[in-house]
Short mmCIF file of C-alpha atoms and ligand atoms in Angstrom, two decimals:
data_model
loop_
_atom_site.label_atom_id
_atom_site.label_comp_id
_atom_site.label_asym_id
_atom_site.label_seq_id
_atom_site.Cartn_x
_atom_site.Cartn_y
_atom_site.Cartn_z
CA UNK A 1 56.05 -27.20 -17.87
CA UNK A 2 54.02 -25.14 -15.57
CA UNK A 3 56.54 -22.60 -14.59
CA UNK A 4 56.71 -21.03 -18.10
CA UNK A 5 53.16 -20.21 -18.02
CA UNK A 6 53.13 -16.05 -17.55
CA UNK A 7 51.24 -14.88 -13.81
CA UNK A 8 47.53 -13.48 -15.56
CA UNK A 9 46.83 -11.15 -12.97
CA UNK A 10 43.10 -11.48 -11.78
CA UNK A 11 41.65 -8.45 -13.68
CA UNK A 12 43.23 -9.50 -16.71
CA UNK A 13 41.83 -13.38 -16.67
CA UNK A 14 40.23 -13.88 -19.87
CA UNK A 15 36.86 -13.51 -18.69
CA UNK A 16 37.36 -9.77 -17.71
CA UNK A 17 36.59 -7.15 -20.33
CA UNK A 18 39.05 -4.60 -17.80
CA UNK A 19 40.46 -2.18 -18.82
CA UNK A 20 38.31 -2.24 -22.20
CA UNK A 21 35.33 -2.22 -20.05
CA UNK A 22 35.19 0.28 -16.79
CA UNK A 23 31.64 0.69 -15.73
CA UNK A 24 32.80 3.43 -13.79
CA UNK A 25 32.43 5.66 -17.01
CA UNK A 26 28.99 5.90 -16.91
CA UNK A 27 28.81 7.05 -13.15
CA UNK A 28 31.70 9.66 -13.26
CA UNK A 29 29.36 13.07 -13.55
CA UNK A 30 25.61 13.89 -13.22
CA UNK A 31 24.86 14.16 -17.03
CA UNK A 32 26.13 10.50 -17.86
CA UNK A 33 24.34 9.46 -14.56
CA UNK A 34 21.23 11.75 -15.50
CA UNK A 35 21.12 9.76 -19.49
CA UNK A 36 21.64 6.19 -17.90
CA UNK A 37 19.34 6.20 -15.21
CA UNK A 38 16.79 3.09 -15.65
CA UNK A 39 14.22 4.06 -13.18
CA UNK A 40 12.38 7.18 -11.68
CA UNK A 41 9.96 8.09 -9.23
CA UNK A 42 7.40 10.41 -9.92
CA UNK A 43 4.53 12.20 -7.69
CA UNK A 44 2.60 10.09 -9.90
CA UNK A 45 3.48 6.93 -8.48
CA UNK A 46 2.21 7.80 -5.30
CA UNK A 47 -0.97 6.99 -3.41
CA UNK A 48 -1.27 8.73 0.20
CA UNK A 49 -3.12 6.90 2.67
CA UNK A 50 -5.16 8.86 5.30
CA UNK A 51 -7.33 8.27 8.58
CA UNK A 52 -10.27 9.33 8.66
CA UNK A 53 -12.68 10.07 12.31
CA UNK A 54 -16.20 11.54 13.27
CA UNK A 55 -15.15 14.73 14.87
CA UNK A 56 -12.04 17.49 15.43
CA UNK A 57 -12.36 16.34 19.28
CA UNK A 58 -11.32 12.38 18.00
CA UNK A 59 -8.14 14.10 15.93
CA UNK A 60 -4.88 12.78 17.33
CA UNK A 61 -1.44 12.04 15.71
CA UNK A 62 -0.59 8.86 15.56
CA UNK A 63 2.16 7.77 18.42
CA UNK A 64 4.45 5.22 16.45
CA UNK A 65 3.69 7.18 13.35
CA UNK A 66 4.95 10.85 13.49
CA UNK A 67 3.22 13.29 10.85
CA UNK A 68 0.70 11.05 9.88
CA UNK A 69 -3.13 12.21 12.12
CA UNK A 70 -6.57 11.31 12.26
CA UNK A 71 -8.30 13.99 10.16
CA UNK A 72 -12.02 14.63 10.48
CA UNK A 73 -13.84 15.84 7.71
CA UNK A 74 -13.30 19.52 7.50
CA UNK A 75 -9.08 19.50 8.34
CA UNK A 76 -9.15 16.51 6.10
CA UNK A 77 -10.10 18.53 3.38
CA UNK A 78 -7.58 21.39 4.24
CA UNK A 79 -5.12 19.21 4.75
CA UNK A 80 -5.92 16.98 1.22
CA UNK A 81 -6.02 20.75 -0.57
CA UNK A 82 -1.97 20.74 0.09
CA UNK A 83 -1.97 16.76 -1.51
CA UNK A 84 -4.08 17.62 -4.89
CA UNK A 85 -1.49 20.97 -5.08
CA UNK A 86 1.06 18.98 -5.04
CA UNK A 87 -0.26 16.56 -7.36
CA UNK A 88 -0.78 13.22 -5.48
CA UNK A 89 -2.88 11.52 -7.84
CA UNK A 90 -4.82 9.35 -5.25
CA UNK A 91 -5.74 8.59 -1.71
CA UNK A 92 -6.84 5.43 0.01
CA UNK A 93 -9.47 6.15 2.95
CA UNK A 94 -9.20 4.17 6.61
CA UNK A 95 -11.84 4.86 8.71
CA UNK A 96 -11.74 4.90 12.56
CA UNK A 97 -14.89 3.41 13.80
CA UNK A 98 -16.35 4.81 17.11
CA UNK A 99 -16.23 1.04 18.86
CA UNK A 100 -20.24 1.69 20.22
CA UNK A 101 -20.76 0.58 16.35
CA UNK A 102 -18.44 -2.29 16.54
CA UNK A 103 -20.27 -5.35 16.51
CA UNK A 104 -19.20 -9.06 15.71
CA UNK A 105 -20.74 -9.00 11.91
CA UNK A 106 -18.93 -5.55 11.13
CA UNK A 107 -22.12 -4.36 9.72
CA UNK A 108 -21.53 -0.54 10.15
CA UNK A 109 -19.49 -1.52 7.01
CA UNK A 110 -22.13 -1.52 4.43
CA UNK A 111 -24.03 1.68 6.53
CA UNK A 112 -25.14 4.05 3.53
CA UNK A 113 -24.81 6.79 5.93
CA UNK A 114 -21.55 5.44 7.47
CA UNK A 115 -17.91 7.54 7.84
CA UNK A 116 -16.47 6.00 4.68
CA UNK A 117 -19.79 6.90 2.65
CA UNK A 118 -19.62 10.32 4.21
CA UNK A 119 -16.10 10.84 3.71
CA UNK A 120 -16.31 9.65 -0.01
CA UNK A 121 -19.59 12.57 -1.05
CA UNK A 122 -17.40 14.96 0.64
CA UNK A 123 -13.90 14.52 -1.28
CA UNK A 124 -15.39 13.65 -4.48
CA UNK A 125 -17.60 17.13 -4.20
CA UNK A 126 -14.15 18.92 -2.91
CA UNK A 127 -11.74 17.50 -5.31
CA UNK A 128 -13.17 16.23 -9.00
CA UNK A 129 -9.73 15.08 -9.99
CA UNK A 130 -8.33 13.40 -6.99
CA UNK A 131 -8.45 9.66 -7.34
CA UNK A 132 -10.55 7.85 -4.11
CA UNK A 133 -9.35 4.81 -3.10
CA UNK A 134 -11.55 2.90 -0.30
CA UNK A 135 -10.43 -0.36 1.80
CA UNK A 136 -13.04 -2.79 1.81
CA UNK A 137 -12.40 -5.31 4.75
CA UNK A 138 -14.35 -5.59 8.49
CA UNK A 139 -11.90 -5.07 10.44
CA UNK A 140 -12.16 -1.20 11.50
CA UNK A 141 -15.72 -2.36 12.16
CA UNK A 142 -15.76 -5.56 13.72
CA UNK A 143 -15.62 -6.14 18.13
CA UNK A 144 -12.94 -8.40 17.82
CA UNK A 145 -11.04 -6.92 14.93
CA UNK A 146 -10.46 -9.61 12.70
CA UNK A 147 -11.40 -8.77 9.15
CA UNK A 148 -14.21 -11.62 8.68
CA UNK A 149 -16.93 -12.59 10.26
CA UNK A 150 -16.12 -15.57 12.51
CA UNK A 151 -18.10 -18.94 13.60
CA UNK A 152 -18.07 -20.13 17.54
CA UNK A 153 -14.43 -21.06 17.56
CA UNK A 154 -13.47 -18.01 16.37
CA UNK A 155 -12.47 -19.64 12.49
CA UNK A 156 -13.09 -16.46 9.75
CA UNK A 157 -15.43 -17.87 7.60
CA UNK A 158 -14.86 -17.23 4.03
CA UNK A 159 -18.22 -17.00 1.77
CA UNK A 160 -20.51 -15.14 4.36
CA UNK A 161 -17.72 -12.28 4.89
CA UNK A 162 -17.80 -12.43 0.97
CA UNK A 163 -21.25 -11.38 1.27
CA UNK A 164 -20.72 -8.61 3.64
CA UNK A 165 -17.45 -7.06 1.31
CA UNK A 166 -19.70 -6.77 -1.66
CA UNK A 167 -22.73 -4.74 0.23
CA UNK A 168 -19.42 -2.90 1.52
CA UNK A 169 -18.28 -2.27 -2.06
CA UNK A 170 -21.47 -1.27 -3.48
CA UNK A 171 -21.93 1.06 -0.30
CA UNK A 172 -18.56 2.96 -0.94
CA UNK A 173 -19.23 2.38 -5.28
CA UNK A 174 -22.46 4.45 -4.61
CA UNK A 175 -20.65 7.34 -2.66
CA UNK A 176 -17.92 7.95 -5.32
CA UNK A 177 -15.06 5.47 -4.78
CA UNK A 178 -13.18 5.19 -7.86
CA UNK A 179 -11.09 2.21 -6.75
CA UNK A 180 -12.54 -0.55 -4.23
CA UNK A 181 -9.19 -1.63 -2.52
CA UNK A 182 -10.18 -5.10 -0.85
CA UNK A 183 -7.75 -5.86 1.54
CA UNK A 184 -8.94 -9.00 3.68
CA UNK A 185 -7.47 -11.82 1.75
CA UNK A 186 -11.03 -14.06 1.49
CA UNK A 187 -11.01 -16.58 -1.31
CA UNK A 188 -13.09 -15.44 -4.00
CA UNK A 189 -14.05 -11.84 -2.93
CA UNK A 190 -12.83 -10.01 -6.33
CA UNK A 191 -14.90 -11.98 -8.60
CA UNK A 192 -17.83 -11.72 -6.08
CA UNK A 193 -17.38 -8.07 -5.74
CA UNK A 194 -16.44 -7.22 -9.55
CA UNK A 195 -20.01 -9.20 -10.44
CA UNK A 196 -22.05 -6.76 -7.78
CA UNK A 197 -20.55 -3.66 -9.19
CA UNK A 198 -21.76 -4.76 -12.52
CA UNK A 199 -25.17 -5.81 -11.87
CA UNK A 200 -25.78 -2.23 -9.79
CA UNK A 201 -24.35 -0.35 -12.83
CA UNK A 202 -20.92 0.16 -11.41
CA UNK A 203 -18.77 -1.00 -14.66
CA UNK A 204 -16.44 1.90 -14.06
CA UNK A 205 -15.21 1.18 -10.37
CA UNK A 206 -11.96 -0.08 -10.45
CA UNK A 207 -10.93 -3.09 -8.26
CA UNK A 208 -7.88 -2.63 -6.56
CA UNK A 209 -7.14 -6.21 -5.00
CA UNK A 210 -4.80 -6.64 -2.18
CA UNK A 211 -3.81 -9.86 -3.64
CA UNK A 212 -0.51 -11.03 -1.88
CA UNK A 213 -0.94 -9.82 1.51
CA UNK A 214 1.07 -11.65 4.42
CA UNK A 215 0.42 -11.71 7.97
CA UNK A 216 3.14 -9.28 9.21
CA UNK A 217 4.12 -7.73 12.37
CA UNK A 218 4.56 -4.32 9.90
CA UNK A 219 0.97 -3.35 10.38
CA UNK A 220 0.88 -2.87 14.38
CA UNK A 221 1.20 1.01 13.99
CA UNK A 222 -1.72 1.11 11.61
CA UNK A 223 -3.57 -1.19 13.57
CA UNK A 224 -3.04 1.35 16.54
CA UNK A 225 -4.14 4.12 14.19
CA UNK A 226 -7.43 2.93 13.38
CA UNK A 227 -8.37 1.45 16.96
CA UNK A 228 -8.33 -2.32 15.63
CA UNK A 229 -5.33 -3.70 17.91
CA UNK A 230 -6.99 -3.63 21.31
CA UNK A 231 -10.13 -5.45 19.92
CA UNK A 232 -7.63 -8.00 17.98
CA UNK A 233 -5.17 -8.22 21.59
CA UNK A 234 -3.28 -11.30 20.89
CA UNK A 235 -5.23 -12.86 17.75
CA UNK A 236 -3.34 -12.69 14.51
CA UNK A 237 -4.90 -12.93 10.94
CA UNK A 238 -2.58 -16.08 9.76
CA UNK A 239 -5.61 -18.04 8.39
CA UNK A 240 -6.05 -15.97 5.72
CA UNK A 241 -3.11 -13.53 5.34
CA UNK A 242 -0.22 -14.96 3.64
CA UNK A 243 2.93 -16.91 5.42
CA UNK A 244 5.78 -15.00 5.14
CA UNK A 245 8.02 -17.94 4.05
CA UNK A 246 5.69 -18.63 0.74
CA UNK A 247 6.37 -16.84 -2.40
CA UNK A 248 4.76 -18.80 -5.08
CA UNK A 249 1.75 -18.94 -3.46
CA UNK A 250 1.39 -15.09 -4.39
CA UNK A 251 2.29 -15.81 -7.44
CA UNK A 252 -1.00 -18.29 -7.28
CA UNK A 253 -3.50 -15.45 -5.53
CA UNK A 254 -2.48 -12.93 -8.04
CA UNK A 255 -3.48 -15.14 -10.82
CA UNK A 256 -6.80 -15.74 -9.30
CA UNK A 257 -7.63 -11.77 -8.65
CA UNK A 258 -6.81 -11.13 -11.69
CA UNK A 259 -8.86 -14.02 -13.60
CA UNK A 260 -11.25 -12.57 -10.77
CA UNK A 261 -11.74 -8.91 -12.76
CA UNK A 262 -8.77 -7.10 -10.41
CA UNK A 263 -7.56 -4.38 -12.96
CA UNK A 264 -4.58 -3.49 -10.53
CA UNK A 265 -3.10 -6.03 -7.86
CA UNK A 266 -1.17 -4.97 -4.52
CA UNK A 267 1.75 -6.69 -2.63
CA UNK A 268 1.85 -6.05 0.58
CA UNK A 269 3.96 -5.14 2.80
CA UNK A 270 6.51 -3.44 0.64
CA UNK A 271 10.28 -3.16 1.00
CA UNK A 272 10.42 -7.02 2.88
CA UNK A 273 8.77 -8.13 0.00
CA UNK A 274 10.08 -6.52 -2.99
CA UNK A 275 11.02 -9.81 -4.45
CA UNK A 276 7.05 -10.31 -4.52
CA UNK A 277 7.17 -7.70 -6.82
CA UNK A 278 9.33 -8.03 -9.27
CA UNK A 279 8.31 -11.34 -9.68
CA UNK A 280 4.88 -10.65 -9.98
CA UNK A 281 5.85 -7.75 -12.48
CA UNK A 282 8.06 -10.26 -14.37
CA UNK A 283 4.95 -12.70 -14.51
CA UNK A 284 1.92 -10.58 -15.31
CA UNK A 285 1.31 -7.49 -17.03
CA UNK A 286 -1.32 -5.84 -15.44
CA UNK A 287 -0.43 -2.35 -12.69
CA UNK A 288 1.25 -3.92 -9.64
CA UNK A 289 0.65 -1.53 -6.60
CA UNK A 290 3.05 -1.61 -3.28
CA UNK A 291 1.59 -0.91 0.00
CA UNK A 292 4.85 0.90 1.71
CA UNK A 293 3.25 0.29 5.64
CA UNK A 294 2.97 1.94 8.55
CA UNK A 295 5.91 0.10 10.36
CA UNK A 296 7.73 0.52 7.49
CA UNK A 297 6.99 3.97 7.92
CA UNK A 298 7.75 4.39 11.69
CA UNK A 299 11.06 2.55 11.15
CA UNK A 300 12.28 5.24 8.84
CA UNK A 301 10.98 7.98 11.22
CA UNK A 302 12.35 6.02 14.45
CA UNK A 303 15.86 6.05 12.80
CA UNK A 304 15.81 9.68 11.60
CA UNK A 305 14.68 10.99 14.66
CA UNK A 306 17.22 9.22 16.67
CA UNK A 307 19.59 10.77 13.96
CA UNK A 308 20.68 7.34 12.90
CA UNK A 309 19.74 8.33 9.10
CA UNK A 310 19.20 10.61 6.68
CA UNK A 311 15.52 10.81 6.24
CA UNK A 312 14.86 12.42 3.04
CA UNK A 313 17.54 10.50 1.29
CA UNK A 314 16.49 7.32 3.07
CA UNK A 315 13.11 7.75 2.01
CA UNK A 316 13.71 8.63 -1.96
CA UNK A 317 15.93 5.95 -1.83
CA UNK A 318 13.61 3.34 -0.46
CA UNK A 319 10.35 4.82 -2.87
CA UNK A 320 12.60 4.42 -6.11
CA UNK A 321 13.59 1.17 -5.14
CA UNK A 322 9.87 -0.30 -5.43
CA UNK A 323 10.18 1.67 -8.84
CA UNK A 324 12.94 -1.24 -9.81
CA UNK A 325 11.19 -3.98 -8.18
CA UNK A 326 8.92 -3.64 -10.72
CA UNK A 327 5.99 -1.25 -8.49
CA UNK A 328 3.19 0.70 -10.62
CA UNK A 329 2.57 3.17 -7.67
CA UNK A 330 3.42 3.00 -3.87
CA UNK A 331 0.87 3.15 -1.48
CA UNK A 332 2.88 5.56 1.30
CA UNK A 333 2.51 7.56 4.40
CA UNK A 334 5.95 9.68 3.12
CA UNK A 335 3.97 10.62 -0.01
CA UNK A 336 3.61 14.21 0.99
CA UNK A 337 7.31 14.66 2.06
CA UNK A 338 8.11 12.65 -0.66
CA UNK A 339 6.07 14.84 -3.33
CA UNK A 340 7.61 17.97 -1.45
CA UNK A 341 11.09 17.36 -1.85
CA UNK A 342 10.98 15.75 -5.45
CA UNK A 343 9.28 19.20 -6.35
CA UNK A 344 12.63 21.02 -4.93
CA UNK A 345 14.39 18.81 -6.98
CA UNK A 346 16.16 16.80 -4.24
CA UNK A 347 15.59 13.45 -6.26
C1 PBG B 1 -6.80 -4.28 7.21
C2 PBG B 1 -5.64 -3.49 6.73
C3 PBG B 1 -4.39 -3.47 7.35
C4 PBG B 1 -3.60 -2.56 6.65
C5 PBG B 1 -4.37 -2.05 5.60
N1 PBG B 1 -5.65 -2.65 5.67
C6 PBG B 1 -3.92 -4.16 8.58
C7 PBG B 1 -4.19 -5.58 8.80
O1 PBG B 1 -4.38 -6.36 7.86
O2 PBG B 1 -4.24 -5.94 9.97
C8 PBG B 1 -2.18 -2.25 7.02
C9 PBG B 1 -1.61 -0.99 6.49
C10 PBG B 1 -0.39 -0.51 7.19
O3 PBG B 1 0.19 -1.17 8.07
O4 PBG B 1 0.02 0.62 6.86
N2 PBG B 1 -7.77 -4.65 6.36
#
């Protein structure tokens, strides 16, 4: 007898706690939502990436990327003075290479007297207590911007580009690099690396491995920045950056940096790839890093200059949301807004 069975009305089906349960309670002032919160960002979590170039006359801001310049050494400094005040822990160095030392083997790489080398003395004499974080990979140095060394039909190949990152490593080690931050996605290259530092006495530099990096269309501002796109013109980096459509396979190349000696691991890009990280956090417990990119970046920017978003909220919003993916620390062009408006308490 169907009909004598009383209507349940939806929120009362069994399987609803309502109106015992109303999870609205915990969000209905700031001092419940201030003692629930599960994740913050922090100026601590942030690593600021800057370009480096030979002289004030080279000094440009970046078209697709506005507020972010090439620095040469002496505004660098200025500018990296405002950074350490606010307390960014850590920056990660990109060097614009004049292309008359661009050559096919990227071998201004591993030049003891080169701009990275140069840049490293300088900060590290500057600033004792900022972190310095160098990129190890060819391509700011190579003719046709790929970051290997490649054979006649233009394949990267793997062990001899191996080679070259480790004199590259020992080269930036030497100069005061805290953190080596290879990010060309050879096979092997931590382990290789990791054994050179030890062997020259370098048991203290940290290996920062880009470990899931995909070939993405998010770096072409960045590749504009440091003067790599025109040499690369239509050539793309897919046989050794990751495909986009693979996530277990990260999964597989973090395992191997770390069994490699990486002591912190980076997925990268960032916010199309935050399931990388959480699943990598969920998997392995050593610092995951998230490289927040340059298109990334200029999207944000695009939007809030059009006036299609708020940027400051828009940006705190997308930072702390690497926080609950599972992210260590961000690597991010917004790291000096970001640090500026956390300080006026706008978090
Ligand atoms: C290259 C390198 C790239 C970035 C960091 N290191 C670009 C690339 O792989 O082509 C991208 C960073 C960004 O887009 O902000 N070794």
């Amino acid at each position: 007898m169907t009909s004598e069975i009383p209507k349940i009305a939806p929120s009362h089906a069994p399987h609803s706690q309502y109106p015992m349960s109303r999870p609205r309670r915990l969000r209905r002032s700031p001092f419940v939502r201030n003692l629930v919160r599960e994740h913050a960002l922090g100026v601590n979590d942030l690593i600021y990436p800057v370009f480096v170039v030979e002289s004030q006359a080279e000094e440009c801001e970046i078209p697709a990327m506005p507020g972010i310049r090439r620095w040469s050494a002496d505004n660098l400094v200025r500018h990296l003075a405002g950074a350490v005040e606010l307390g960014i822990p850590a920056v990660a160095i990109f060097p614009v290479i004049d292309p008359s030392l661009k050559t096919p083997d990227g071998r201004e790489a591993f030049n003891p007297n080169g701009l990275v080398p140069r840049t490293l003395v300088r900060l590290k004499k500057e600033f004792s207590q900022l972190g310095l974080i160098s990129d190890v990979a060819l391509d700011p140095y190579t003719s046709h911007g790929q970051d290997g060394i490649c054979d006649d039909t233009g394949y990267i190949l793997n062990d001899v580009t191996v080679d070259a990152l480790a004199r590259q490593s020992l080269v930036h080690a030497e100069a005061g690099a805290d953190i080596v931050a290879p990010s060309d996605m050879m096979d092997g290259r931590v382990g290789v690396i990791r054994r050179a530092l030890e062997e020259r006495g370098f048991s203290e530099t940290m290996i920062l491995s880009y470990a899931a990096k995909y070939a993405s269309a998010f770096y072409a501002p960045f590749r504009e920045a440091v003067g790599s796109a025109k040499a690369l013109a239509h050539a793309d980096k897919k046989t050794y950056q990751m495909d986009p459509a693979n996530s277990s396979e990260a999964l597989r190349e973090i395992a191997l940096d770390i069994a490699e000696g990486a002591d912190m691991v980076m997925v990268k890009p960032g916010l199309p790839y935050l399931d990388i990280i959480c699943r990598a956090k969920d998997r392995f417990d050593v610092p995951i890093f998230a490289y927040n990119v340059s298109g990334e970046y200029a999207m944000i920017k695009a939007a809030a200059q059009a006036g299609f978003i708020d940027e400051k909220a828009c940006v705190l919003e997308a930072l702390l949301a690497f926080k609950r993916a599972g992210a260590d620390a961000i690597l991010t062009y917004h790291a000096l807004d970001a640090a500026r408006w956390m300080r006026q308490g706008l978090v």
